[in-house]
Amino acid sequence: MNKAPQLRIKFSHRGETNFVFVKEEDLSFSLIVKEFQKEYDDFQLTDYKLLWKDAEGDWITITETNDAWKYLKEVVEQGHKRIHIKTRITDAVFLNSSPETSSQNQTCVSSLISKHSRVTYSLSELKSYLVELEIVTNIVIVTKPTPELVKHTKLVAIWLLNKYENLTVYVGDTFKKNPAFNYKTLSSENPTTINRLKFWSQQNFPECVDLAVTLGGDGTVLYTSLLFQGKVPPILSFHLGSLGFLTVFNFGQFQETLTHIIDGNAVHANLRMRIKCTVYKRISNNLFADESVQLNKPVTSTCGLCLNDPDSDIENSCALTKCGVHHVLNELVVDRGANPNMVMLELFVDNIHLTTILADGLVIATATGSTAYSLSAGGSLIHPEMCAILVTQICPHTLTCRPMVIPGYKELRICVPSQARSTVWASFDGHHRVELNRGDSITITASDCPLPSICKDDQSKDWFNGLRRVLNWNERVPQKIFRSDSWDFE
């Protein structure tokens, strides 16, 4: 006797997740509400809204009578066995929560210690979490257009399209005319699947991506991070490059790996911190006097970065305009470029002047970037679970100028003072190189869009294995055993 088909529903409520199984024929809005009330004691439909993630990846409110519920039913009837429904507090409850009383930021010592313990315990639990991807409908493959990698990309794309009928695969737009990809022959051999093969470019990038697959080395992962300057989808990295510190999966097993992830099996994921770098350019006061100058970008107040500068009076002060925002996975590098002189930089932490740096440059790195340029410049190794910002000087002019590790919630600001002898250059993960003149500055804060990296084992094992495998960390010739009879005292 055949069993009725079951539907797996993922419930998320106030940070907790549970799974329930129901018969497709029994699926109803009232059943979902009853299951929520059964799983979560504090759930009341009057206090919470129910939201469902549609095929485009947007969360929409569902009720018993609206179109969203009808659409959800149609999706289930089309054969989707997994759906995700979560709750969101209603506006009325949010407005009645008296935020004035909760924003006093006053507490006693025992309460502060208790909060610190809870936060520490929660952070320590993150490494043990197994995560499940949402329904995967759009996959982007990122790789370099070299002949060997193009062939690998073609192999992965065709395999995905043939195995999953509801899947759309995006590859680089340069592949369409690449002879190694051979798009014309591919179209004639696979007429039923070719309409689900699309091409992406930096100017025409898909808005909704459920999974990003990289084929290459660490540079490909960094480039993928730059493509997603907002929310980043989970990234699955196959090792086809040189070092492979960030690429932990073996390409020879790509079919088993992709099947395991797309079919909804739980995996370990590492939320790699990124830093948000905002570039500000100086605007002199005499520009404002010219009525013909029109400023289209928002301008901040005077910069106040020229310390002990006799010329930094009100008449010669400057204002700043925002000229770019970059979310960086590895590091921000400020260097002297082709200038023969050292760079002079003012470093602020939470608007407190920390020091004036004279050096060849400065590296502001994340924990992920601690094994890259920062390490070459003498910086420390930082575990990727740490929320930290590394400040590493490049060939500083003083022996006491040493690398620093700063909490990730701090705000850093790098300024080029007016008394600097030359301009400096900034690059973000090795891209978007920009010149900073006197009076320009960059603010660095923790990005609210981390990079979810799928782990092979877990983030600690992958990282420690990378230290030994890639960096040969602390490897040396074994010490010989000391034997007392080898000494002749006579």
CSV table of C-alpha atoms in Angstrom, one decimal:
chain,number,residue,atom,x,y,z
A,1,MET,CA,0.0,0.0,0.0
A,2,ASN,CA,1.5,3.4,-1.0
A,3,LYS,CA,1.9,6.0,1.7
A,4,ALA,CA,0.5,9.5,1.1
A,5,PRO,CA,3.3,11.9,0.0
A,6,GLN,CA,4.7,13.9,2.9
A,7,LEU,CA,5.7,17.5,3.0
A,8,ARG,CA,8.7,18.7,5.1
A,9,ILE,CA,8.0,22.1,6.7
A,10,LYS,CA,10.8,24.1,8.4
A,11,PHE,CA,9.5,26.3,11.2
A,12,SER,CA,11.6,29.2,12.4
A,13,HIS,CA,10.4,31.2,15.4
A,14,ARG,CA,12.4,33.7,17.6
A,15,GLY,CA,15.7,32.2,16.5
A,16,GLU,CA,14.7,28.6,17.0
A,17,THR,CA,14.1,26.0,14.2
A,18,ASN,CA,12.0,22.9,14.1
A,19,PHE,CA,10.9,20.5,11.4
A,20,VAL,CA,7.5,18.9,11.0
A,21,PHE,CA,6.2,16.4,8.5
A,22,VAL,CA,2.6,16.5,7.2
A,23,LYS,CA,0.6,14.8,4.5
A,24,GLU,CA,0.3,17.0,1.4
A,25,GLU,CA,-3.5,16.4,1.4
A,26,ASP,CA,-3.8,17.7,4.9
A,27,LEU,CA,-1.9,20.9,4.3
A,28,SER,CA,-3.9,23.9,5.4
A,29,PHE,CA,-3.3,27.3,7.0
A,30,SER,CA,-5.0,26.2,10.2
A,31,LEU,CA,-2.8,23.1,10.4
A,32,ILE,CA,0.4,25.3,10.1
A,33,VAL,CA,-0.9,27.6,12.9
A,34,LYS,CA,-1.7,24.5,15.2
A,35,GLU,CA,1.8,23.1,14.5
A,36,PHE,CA,3.4,26.5,15.4
A,37,GLN,CA,1.4,26.6,18.7
A,38,LYS,CA,2.4,23.0,19.4
A,39,GLU,CA,6.1,23.6,18.8
A,40,TYR,CA,6.4,27.1,20.4
A,41,ASP,CA,4.6,28.0,23.7
A,42,ASP,CA,4.8,31.7,23.2
A,43,PHE,CA,3.4,31.7,19.6
A,44,GLN,CA,0.1,33.6,19.1
A,45,LEU,CA,-1.2,34.4,15.7
A,46,THR,CA,-2.3,37.8,16.9
A,47,ASP,CA,1.2,38.7,17.9
A,48,TYR,CA,3.1,37.2,15.0
A,49,LYS,CA,2.9,37.2,11.2
A,50,LEU,CA,3.7,34.0,9.2
A,51,LEU,CA,6.1,34.5,6.3
A,52,TRP,CA,7.0,32.1,3.5
A,53,LYS,CA,10.1,32.3,1.2
A,54,ASP,CA,8.9,32.2,-2.4
A,55,ALA,CA,10.8,31.1,-5.5
A,56,GLU,CA,12.4,34.5,-5.9
A,57,GLY,CA,13.9,34.3,-2.4
A,58,ASP,CA,11.6,37.0,-0.9
A,59,TRP,CA,9.8,36.6,2.4
A,60,ILE,CA,6.1,37.3,1.9
A,61,THR,CA,3.3,37.3,4.5
A,62,ILE,CA,0.8,34.5,4.2
A,63,THR,CA,-2.8,34.4,5.4
A,64,GLU,CA,-5.6,31.9,4.9
A,65,THR,CA,-7.1,33.9,2.1
A,66,ASN,CA,-4.4,35.9,0.3
A,67,ASP,CA,-2.6,35.1,-3.0
A,68,ALA,CA,0.6,34.0,-1.2
A,69,TRP,CA,-1.2,31.0,0.3
A,70,LYS,CA,-2.6,30.0,-3.0
A,71,TYR,CA,0.9,30.3,-4.6
A,72,LEU,CA,2.4,28.2,-1.8
A,73,LYS,CA,-0.2,25.5,-2.5
A,74,GLU,CA,0.6,25.5,-6.2
A,75,VAL,CA,4.3,25.1,-5.4
A,76,VAL,CA,3.6,22.1,-3.3
A,77,GLU,CA,1.4,20.6,-6.0
A,78,GLN,CA,4.3,21.0,-8.5
A,79,GLY,CA,6.4,18.5,-6.5
A,80,HIS,CA,8.4,20.7,-4.0
A,81,LYS,CA,8.7,18.6,-0.8
A,82,ARG,CA,10.3,21.2,1.4
A,83,ILE,CA,9.1,24.7,2.4
A,84,HIS,CA,10.2,27.2,5.0
A,85,ILE,CA,7.8,29.2,7.1
A,86,LYS,CA,9.0,31.7,9.8
A,87,THR,CA,7.4,34.2,12.1
A,88,ARG,CA,7.9,37.9,12.5
A,89,ILE,CA,6.6,40.0,15.3
A,90,THR,CA,3.7,42.3,14.3
A,91,ASP,CA,4.1,46.1,14.3
A,92,ALA,CA,1.6,46.5,17.2
A,93,VAL,CA,3.6,44.3,19.5
A,94,PHE,CA,6.8,46.0,18.4
A,95,LEU,CA,5.4,49.5,19.1
A,96,ASN,CA,4.1,48.4,22.6
A,97,SER,CA,7.5,47.0,23.6
A,98,SER,CA,8.6,50.4,25.1
A,99,PRO,CA,12.0,50.8,23.5
A,100,GLU,CA,12.6,53.9,25.6
A,101,THR,CA,12.9,51.8,28.7
A,102,SER,CA,15.1,49.2,27.1
A,103,SER,CA,17.6,51.6,25.7
A,104,GLN,CA,18.9,53.0,28.9
A,105,ASN,CA,22.0,50.8,28.7
A,106,GLN,CA,22.2,50.7,32.5
A,107,THR,CA,22.9,47.5,34.4
A,108,CYS,CA,24.6,46.1,37.5
A,109,VAL,CA,27.8,44.2,37.6
A,110,SER,CA,26.2,40.8,38.2
A,111,SER,CA,23.8,41.3,35.3
A,112,LEU,CA,26.7,42.4,33.0
A,113,ILE,CA,28.6,39.2,33.9
A,114,SER,CA,25.5,37.1,33.3
A,115,LYS,CA,25.0,38.7,29.8
A,116,HIS,CA,28.7,38.2,29.0
A,117,SER,CA,28.4,34.5,29.9
A,118,ARG,CA,25.4,34.0,27.8
A,119,VAL,CA,27.0,35.7,24.8
A,120,THR,CA,30.2,33.6,25.2
A,121,TYR,CA,28.2,30.4,25.5
A,122,SER,CA,26.2,31.3,22.3
A,123,LEU,CA,29.3,32.1,20.3
A,124,SER,CA,30.9,28.8,21.4
A,125,GLU,CA,27.8,26.9,20.2
A,126,LEU,CA,28.0,28.4,16.7
A,127,LYS,CA,30.7,25.9,15.5
A,128,SER,CA,28.4,22.9,16.4
A,129,TYR,CA,25.5,24.1,14.3
A,130,LEU,CA,24.5,22.2,11.2
A,131,VAL,CA,22.7,24.4,8.6
A,132,GLU,CA,20.4,23.5,5.8
A,133,LEU,CA,20.1,25.5,2.6
A,134,GLU,CA,16.8,26.8,1.4
A,135,ILE,CA,15.3,25.4,-1.8
A,136,VAL,CA,18.1,25.8,-4.4
A,137,THR,CA,16.8,27.1,-7.7
A,138,ASN,CA,19.6,29.4,-8.9
A,139,ILE,CA,23.3,28.5,-8.9
A,140,VAL,CA,26.2,30.8,-10.0
A,141,ILE,CA,29.5,29.2,-11.1
A,142,VAL,CA,32.5,31.5,-10.8
A,143,THR,CA,35.8,30.6,-12.3
A,144,LYS,CA,38.6,32.0,-14.5
A,145,PRO,CA,38.2,31.6,-18.3
A,146,THR,CA,41.2,29.4,-18.7
A,147,PRO,CA,40.8,26.3,-21.1
A,148,GLU,CA,41.0,23.7,-18.3
A,149,LEU,CA,38.7,25.6,-15.9
A,150,VAL,CA,36.2,26.2,-18.7
A,151,LYS,CA,36.0,22.5,-19.4
A,152,HIS,CA,35.4,21.8,-15.7
A,153,THR,CA,32.7,24.5,-15.6
A,154,LYS,CA,30.9,23.0,-18.6
A,155,LEU,CA,31.0,19.6,-17.0
A,156,VAL,CA,29.5,20.9,-13.7
A,157,ALA,CA,26.8,23.0,-15.5
A,158,ILE,CA,25.6,20.2,-17.7
A,159,TRP,CA,25.5,17.7,-14.9
A,160,LEU,CA,23.5,20.1,-12.7
A,161,LEU,CA,21.0,20.9,-15.5
A,162,ASN,CA,20.4,17.2,-16.3
A,163,LYS,CA,20.0,16.1,-12.7
A,164,TYR,CA,17.8,18.9,-11.4
A,165,GLU,CA,14.9,20.0,-13.6
A,166,ASN,CA,14.0,23.1,-11.6
A,167,LEU,CA,17.5,24.4,-11.5
A,168,THR,CA,18.9,27.5,-13.4
A,169,VAL,CA,22.7,27.6,-13.7
A,170,TYR,CA,24.6,30.9,-14.4
A,171,VAL,CA,28.2,30.9,-15.9
A,172,GLY,CA,30.4,33.8,-17.0
A,173,ASP,CA,29.3,35.6,-20.1
A,174,THR,CA,32.8,35.2,-21.7
A,175,PHE,CA,32.1,31.4,-21.9
A,176,LYS,CA,29.5,31.8,-24.5
A,177,LYS,CA,32.1,32.5,-27.2
A,178,ASN,CA,34.8,30.4,-25.6
A,179,PRO,CA,35.8,27.5,-27.9
A,180,ALA,CA,36.4,25.3,-24.9
A,181,PHE,CA,32.8,25.7,-23.8
A,182,ASN,CA,31.4,25.2,-27.3
A,183,TYR,CA,28.0,26.7,-26.6
A,184,LYS,CA,26.6,26.0,-30.1
A,185,THR,CA,27.3,22.3,-30.0
A,186,LEU,CA,25.9,22.3,-26.4
A,187,SER,CA,22.7,23.9,-27.6
A,188,SER,CA,22.1,21.3,-30.3
A,189,GLU,CA,22.9,18.4,-28.0
A,190,ASN,CA,20.9,19.6,-25.0
A,191,PRO,CA,17.8,21.4,-26.5
A,192,THR,CA,15.6,20.7,-23.4
A,193,THR,CA,18.1,22.0,-20.8
A,194,ILE,CA,19.9,24.8,-22.6
A,195,ASN,CA,17.1,27.4,-21.8
A,196,ARG,CA,18.1,27.0,-18.1
A,197,LEU,CA,21.7,27.8,-18.8
A,198,LYS,CA,22.2,31.6,-18.5
A,199,PHE,CA,25.2,33.9,-18.5
A,200,TRP,CA,26.2,36.5,-15.9
A,201,SER,CA,28.4,39.6,-16.0
A,202,GLN,CA,29.3,42.2,-13.4
A,203,GLN,CA,26.9,44.6,-15.1
A,204,ASN,CA,24.1,42.0,-15.4
A,205,PHE,CA,24.4,39.8,-12.3
A,206,PRO,CA,21.4,37.7,-11.1
A,207,GLU,CA,19.5,39.3,-8.2
A,208,CYS,CA,18.6,36.0,-6.5
A,209,VAL,CA,21.3,33.4,-6.0
A,210,ASP,CA,20.8,30.4,-3.7
A,211,LEU,CA,24.3,28.9,-4.0
A,212,ALA,CA,27.6,30.1,-5.5
A,213,VAL,CA,30.1,27.5,-6.7
A,214,THR,CA,33.7,28.5,-7.2
A,215,LEU,CA,36.2,26.5,-9.3
A,216,GLY,CA,39.7,27.7,-8.7
A,217,GLY,CA,41.8,29.0,-5.8
A,218,ASP,CA,41.5,31.6,-3.1
A,219,GLY,CA,41.5,34.5,-5.5
A,220,THR,CA,38.3,33.1,-7.1
A,221,VAL,CA,36.6,33.1,-3.7
A,222,LEU,CA,37.8,36.7,-3.1
A,223,TYR,CA,36.4,37.7,-6.5
A,224,THR,CA,33.1,36.1,-5.7
A,225,SER,CA,32.9,38.1,-2.4
A,226,LEU,CA,33.4,41.3,-4.4
A,227,LEU,CA,30.5,40.3,-6.7
A,228,PHE,CA,28.2,40.2,-3.8
A,229,GLN,CA,28.4,43.6,-2.2
A,230,GLY,CA,25.2,43.0,-0.2
A,231,LYS,CA,23.8,39.7,1.1
A,232,VAL,CA,26.1,36.8,0.1
A,233,PRO,CA,24.7,33.3,-0.7
A,234,PRO,CA,26.5,30.2,0.7
A,235,ILE,CA,29.7,29.6,-1.2
A,236,LEU,CA,30.9,26.1,-2.1
A,237,SER,CA,34.6,26.2,-3.1
A,238,PHE,CA,36.3,23.4,-5.1
A,239,HIS,CA,40.1,23.3,-5.1
A,240,LEU,CA,41.5,23.9,-8.6
A,241,GLY,CA,44.0,26.6,-7.8
A,242,SER,CA,47.5,27.0,-6.2
A,243,LEU,CA,47.3,27.3,-2.4
A,244,GLY,CA,43.7,26.6,-1.7
A,245,PHE,CA,43.4,27.9,1.9
A,246,LEU,CA,39.7,28.8,1.3
A,247,THR,CA,39.0,26.0,-1.1
A,248,VAL,CA,38.6,22.8,0.8
A,249,PHE,CA,36.5,20.5,-1.4
A,250,ASN,CA,38.0,18.1,-3.9
A,251,PHE,CA,36.8,18.6,-7.4
A,252,GLY,CA,36.9,14.9,-8.2
A,253,GLN,CA,34.0,14.5,-5.8
A,254,PHE,CA,31.9,17.4,-7.1
A,255,GLN,CA,28.8,15.2,-7.9
A,256,GLU,CA,28.6,13.7,-4.4
A,257,THR,CA,29.2,17.1,-2.8
A,258,LEU,CA,26.6,19.0,-4.8
A,259,THR,CA,24.0,16.3,-4.4
A,260,HIS,CA,24.5,16.2,-0.7
A,261,ILE,CA,24.0,20.0,-0.4
A,262,ILE,CA,21.2,20.6,-3.0
A,263,ASP,CA,19.1,17.8,-1.7
A,264,GLY,CA,18.9,19.6,1.6
A,265,ASN,CA,21.3,17.7,3.8
A,266,ALA,CA,22.8,19.6,6.8
A,267,VAL,CA,26.3,20.9,6.5
A,268,HIS,CA,28.7,23.0,8.5
A,269,ALA,CA,29.1,26.6,7.5
A,270,ASN,CA,31.5,29.3,8.6
A,271,LEU,CA,30.2,32.9,8.6
A,272,ARG,CA,33.4,34.7,7.6
A,273,MET,CA,33.4,38.3,8.8
A,274,ARG,CA,33.9,41.0,6.1
A,275,ILE,CA,34.8,44.7,6.7
A,276,LYS,CA,32.9,47.6,5.2
A,277,CYS,CA,35.3,50.2,3.8
A,278,THR,CA,33.8,53.6,3.0
A,279,VAL,CA,35.9,56.1,1.0
A,280,TYR,CA,35.5,59.8,1.6
A,281,LYS,CA,37.1,62.4,-0.7
A,282,ARG,CA,38.0,65.9,0.4
A,283,ILE,CA,36.1,69.0,-0.8
A,284,SER,CA,37.7,72.4,-0.1
A,285,ASN,CA,35.6,75.2,1.2
A,286,ASN,CA,36.3,77.3,-1.9
A,287,LEU,CA,34.3,74.9,-3.9
A,288,PHE,CA,31.2,75.8,-2.0
A,289,ALA,CA,31.7,79.5,-2.9
A,290,ASP,CA,31.3,78.6,-6.5
A,291,GLU,CA,27.6,78.5,-7.3
A,292,SER,CA,28.3,76.6,-10.5
A,293,VAL,CA,29.5,73.6,-8.6
A,294,GLN,CA,26.7,71.1,-8.0
A,295,LEU,CA,27.2,68.3,-5.5
A,296,ASN,CA,25.1,65.2,-6.2
A,297,LYS,CA,26.4,63.2,-3.3
A,298,PRO,CA,25.8,63.7,0.5
A,299,VAL,CA,28.5,65.7,2.2
A,300,THR,CA,29.5,65.3,5.8
A,301,SER,CA,30.8,68.0,8.2
A,302,THR,CA,34.4,69.1,8.4
A,303,CYS,CA,36.8,66.2,8.6
A,304,GLY,CA,38.9,67.3,11.6
A,305,LEU,CA,41.8,65.1,10.6
A,306,CYS,CA,44.7,67.5,10.5
A,307,LEU,CA,46.3,67.2,13.9
A,308,ASN,CA,48.9,69.8,15.0
A,309,ASP,CA,48.6,71.4,11.6
A,310,PRO,CA,49.1,75.2,11.7
A,311,ASP,CA,47.1,75.6,8.5
A,312,SER,CA,44.0,73.7,9.7
A,313,ASP,CA,41.9,76.7,10.5
A,314,ILE,CA,38.3,77.3,9.7
A,315,GLU,CA,39.1,79.1,6.5
A,316,ASN,CA,41.1,76.1,5.1
A,317,SER,CA,39.0,73.3,6.6
A,318,CYS,CA,37.4,70.7,4.4
A,319,ALA,CA,34.3,68.7,4.0
A,320,LEU,CA,34.0,65.1,2.8
A,321,THR,CA,31.8,63.4,0.3
A,322,LYS,CA,31.3,59.6,0.2
A,323,CYS,CA,32.8,58.1,-3.0
A,324,GLY,CA,32.5,54.4,-2.6
A,325,VAL,CA,31.6,51.5,-0.3
A,326,HIS,CA,33.4,48.1,-0.5
A,327,HIS,CA,32.7,45.0,1.5
A,328,VAL,CA,36.0,43.2,1.9
A,329,LEU,CA,36.8,39.6,2.9
A,330,ASN,CA,40.6,39.7,3.2
A,331,GLU,CA,42.0,43.1,3.6
A,332,LEU,CA,42.1,46.8,2.8
A,333,VAL,CA,45.7,47.8,1.8
A,334,VAL,CA,46.8,51.4,1.8
A,335,ASP,CA,50.3,51.8,0.3
A,336,ARG,CA,52.6,54.4,-1.3
A,337,GLY,CA,52.2,53.0,-4.8
A,338,ALA,CA,54.8,54.4,-7.2
A,339,ASN,CA,55.8,57.3,-4.8
A,340,PRO,CA,59.3,57.1,-3.4
A,341,ASN,CA,58.4,58.5,0.0
A,342,MET,CA,56.9,56.8,3.0
A,343,VAL,CA,53.2,57.3,3.5
A,344,MET,CA,51.9,59.4,6.4
A,345,LEU,CA,48.6,58.2,7.9
A,346,GLU,CA,46.5,59.2,10.8
A,347,LEU,CA,44.8,56.2,12.5
A,348,PHE,CA,41.6,56.7,14.6
A,349,VAL,CA,39.7,54.1,16.6
A,350,ASP,CA,36.2,55.2,17.6
A,351,ASN,CA,37.1,58.8,16.8
A,352,ILE,CA,40.1,58.6,19.2
A,353,HIS,CA,43.4,59.4,17.6
A,354,LEU,CA,45.6,56.3,18.1
A,355,THR,CA,48.8,57.2,16.2
A,356,THR,CA,50.5,58.7,13.2
A,357,ILE,CA,52.0,56.0,11.0
A,358,LEU,CA,55.1,56.5,8.9
A,359,ALA,CA,55.6,53.4,6.8
A,360,ASP,CA,55.4,51.9,3.3
A,361,GLY,CA,51.7,51.2,3.9
A,362,LEU,CA,49.1,49.7,6.2
A,363,VAL,CA,47.0,46.5,6.1
A,364,ILE,CA,43.6,46.4,7.7
A,365,ALA,CA,42.6,42.7,7.6
A,366,THR,CA,39.9,40.4,8.8
A,367,ALA,CA,40.5,37.0,10.6
A,368,THR,CA,40.2,35.4,7.2
A,369,GLY,CA,42.8,37.7,5.7
A,370,SER,CA,45.2,37.1,8.6
A,371,THR,CA,46.8,34.3,6.5
A,372,ALA,CA,47.3,36.5,3.5
A,373,TYR,CA,49.1,39.9,3.1
A,374,SER,CA,48.9,40.7,6.8
A,375,LEU,CA,50.8,37.5,7.6
A,376,SER,CA,53.5,38.4,5.1
A,377,ALA,CA,53.9,41.8,6.7
A,378,GLY,CA,54.4,40.3,10.2
A,379,GLY,CA,50.8,40.1,11.4
A,380,SER,CA,49.4,37.4,13.6
A,381,LEU,CA,47.3,34.3,12.7
A,382,ILE,CA,43.7,34.8,13.8
A,383,HIS,CA,41.1,32.0,13.9
A,384,PRO,CA,38.3,32.7,11.4
A,385,GLU,CA,35.7,32.4,14.2
A,386,MET,CA,37.1,35.6,15.8
A,387,CYS,CA,35.3,38.9,15.2
A,388,ALA,CA,38.5,40.9,15.0
A,389,ILE,CA,40.2,43.6,12.8
A,390,LEU,CA,44.0,43.4,12.3
A,391,VAL,CA,46.1,46.5,11.9
A,392,THR,CA,49.5,45.5,10.4
A,393,GLN,CA,52.0,48.1,9.3
A,394,ILE,CA,54.2,47.5,6.1
A,395,CYS,CA,57.8,48.3,6.9
A,396,PRO,CA,57.2,50.9,9.6
A,397,HIS,CA,59.8,53.6,10.3
A,398,THR,CA,59.9,52.9,14.1
A,399,LEU,CA,60.8,49.6,15.8
A,400,THR,CA,57.9,50.1,18.4
A,401,CYS,CA,55.2,50.1,15.7
A,402,ARG,CA,53.8,46.6,16.0
A,403,PRO,CA,50.7,44.9,14.6
A,404,MET,CA,47.5,45.1,16.6
A,405,VAL,CA,44.3,43.1,17.0
A,406,ILE,CA,41.2,45.3,17.6
A,407,PRO,CA,37.6,44.1,18.4
A,408,GLY,CA,35.5,43.8,15.3
A,409,TYR,CA,32.8,46.1,16.6
A,410,LYS,CA,35.2,49.1,16.7
A,411,GLU,CA,35.2,51.8,14.0
A,412,LEU,CA,38.6,52.6,12.4
A,413,ARG,CA,39.4,55.6,10.3
A,414,ILE,CA,42.5,56.2,8.2
A,415,CYS,CA,43.2,59.8,7.1
A,416,VAL,CA,45.8,61.3,4.9
A,417,PRO,CA,46.8,64.5,6.7
A,418,SER,CA,47.4,67.8,4.9
A,419,GLN,CA,51.1,67.7,5.9
A,420,ALA,CA,51.7,64.4,4.1
A,421,ARG,CA,54.5,64.5,1.5
A,422,SER,CA,52.6,62.4,-1.1
A,423,THR,CA,49.4,60.8,-1.9
A,424,VAL,CA,48.6,57.1,-1.1
A,425,TRP,CA,46.7,54.3,-2.9
A,426,ALA,CA,44.1,52.0,-1.5
A,427,SER,CA,42.9,48.6,-2.8
A,428,PHE,CA,40.1,46.3,-1.6
A,429,ASP,CA,40.9,42.6,-1.8
A,430,GLY,CA,43.3,43.6,-4.6
A,431,HIS,CA,40.7,45.3,-6.7
A,432,HIS,CA,39.2,48.8,-7.2
A,433,ARG,CA,42.5,50.6,-6.6
A,434,VAL,CA,41.9,54.3,-5.8
A,435,GLU,CA,44.2,57.2,-5.1
A,436,LEU,CA,43.8,59.1,-1.8
A,437,ASN,CA,44.8,62.7,-1.8
A,438,ARG,CA,45.6,64.9,1.3
A,439,GLY,CA,42.4,65.2,3.3
A,440,ASP,CA,40.8,62.0,2.1
A,441,SER,CA,39.9,59.2,4.5
A,442,ILE,CA,38.5,55.7,4.8
A,443,THR,CA,36.3,54.4,7.6
A,444,ILE,CA,36.4,50.7,8.4
A,445,THR,CA,33.6,48.9,10.3
A,446,ALA,CA,32.4,45.3,10.5
A,447,SER,CA,30.1,44.5,7.6
A,448,ASP,CA,26.5,43.4,8.3
A,449,CYS,CA,26.8,41.0,5.3
A,450,PRO,CA,29.2,38.2,6.2
A,451,LEU,CA,30.3,35.5,3.8
A,452,PRO,CA,28.8,32.0,4.5
A,453,SER,CA,31.4,29.5,3.5
A,454,ILE,CA,30.5,25.8,3.4
A,455,CYS,CA,33.0,23.7,5.3
A,456,LYS,CA,34.3,20.2,4.5
A,457,ASP,CA,34.5,19.0,8.1
A,458,ASP,CA,34.0,22.1,10.3
A,459,GLN,CA,35.6,25.5,10.3
A,460,SER,CA,38.3,24.7,13.0
A,461,LYS,CA,39.4,21.5,11.3
A,462,ASP,CA,39.5,23.1,7.9
A,463,TRP,CA,41.5,26.0,9.2
A,464,PHE,CA,44.1,24.0,11.2
A,465,ASN,CA,44.5,21.6,8.3
A,466,GLY,CA,45.1,24.6,6.0
A,467,LEU,CA,47.9,25.8,8.3
A,468,ARG,CA,49.7,22.5,8.1
A,469,ARG,CA,48.9,21.7,4.4
A,470,VAL,CA,49.2,25.1,2.8
A,471,LEU,CA,51.6,27.1,5.1
A,472,ASN,CA,53.6,24.2,6.5
A,473,TRP,CA,53.1,25.8,9.8
A,474,ASN,CA,55.9,25.1,12.3
A,475,GLU,CA,57.2,22.1,10.3
A,476,ARG,CA,60.9,21.3,10.7
A,477,VAL,CA,63.3,18.4,10.7
A,478,PRO,CA,62.5,16.2,13.7
A,479,GLN,CA,64.9,16.5,16.6
A,480,LYS,CA,67.3,13.6,17.1
A,481,ILE,CA,66.9,11.4,20.2
A,482,PHE,CA,69.4,12.2,22.9
A,483,ARG,CA,71.5,9.1,23.9
A,484,SER,CA,73.8,9.3,26.8
A,485,ASP,CA,76.0,6.5,25.5
A,486,SER,CA,77.0,8.6,22.5
A,487,TRP,CA,79.1,10.8,24.7
A,488,ASP,CA,82.7,9.7,25.3
A,489,PHE,CA,84.1,11.3,28.4
A,490,GLU,CA,87.2,9.3,28.6
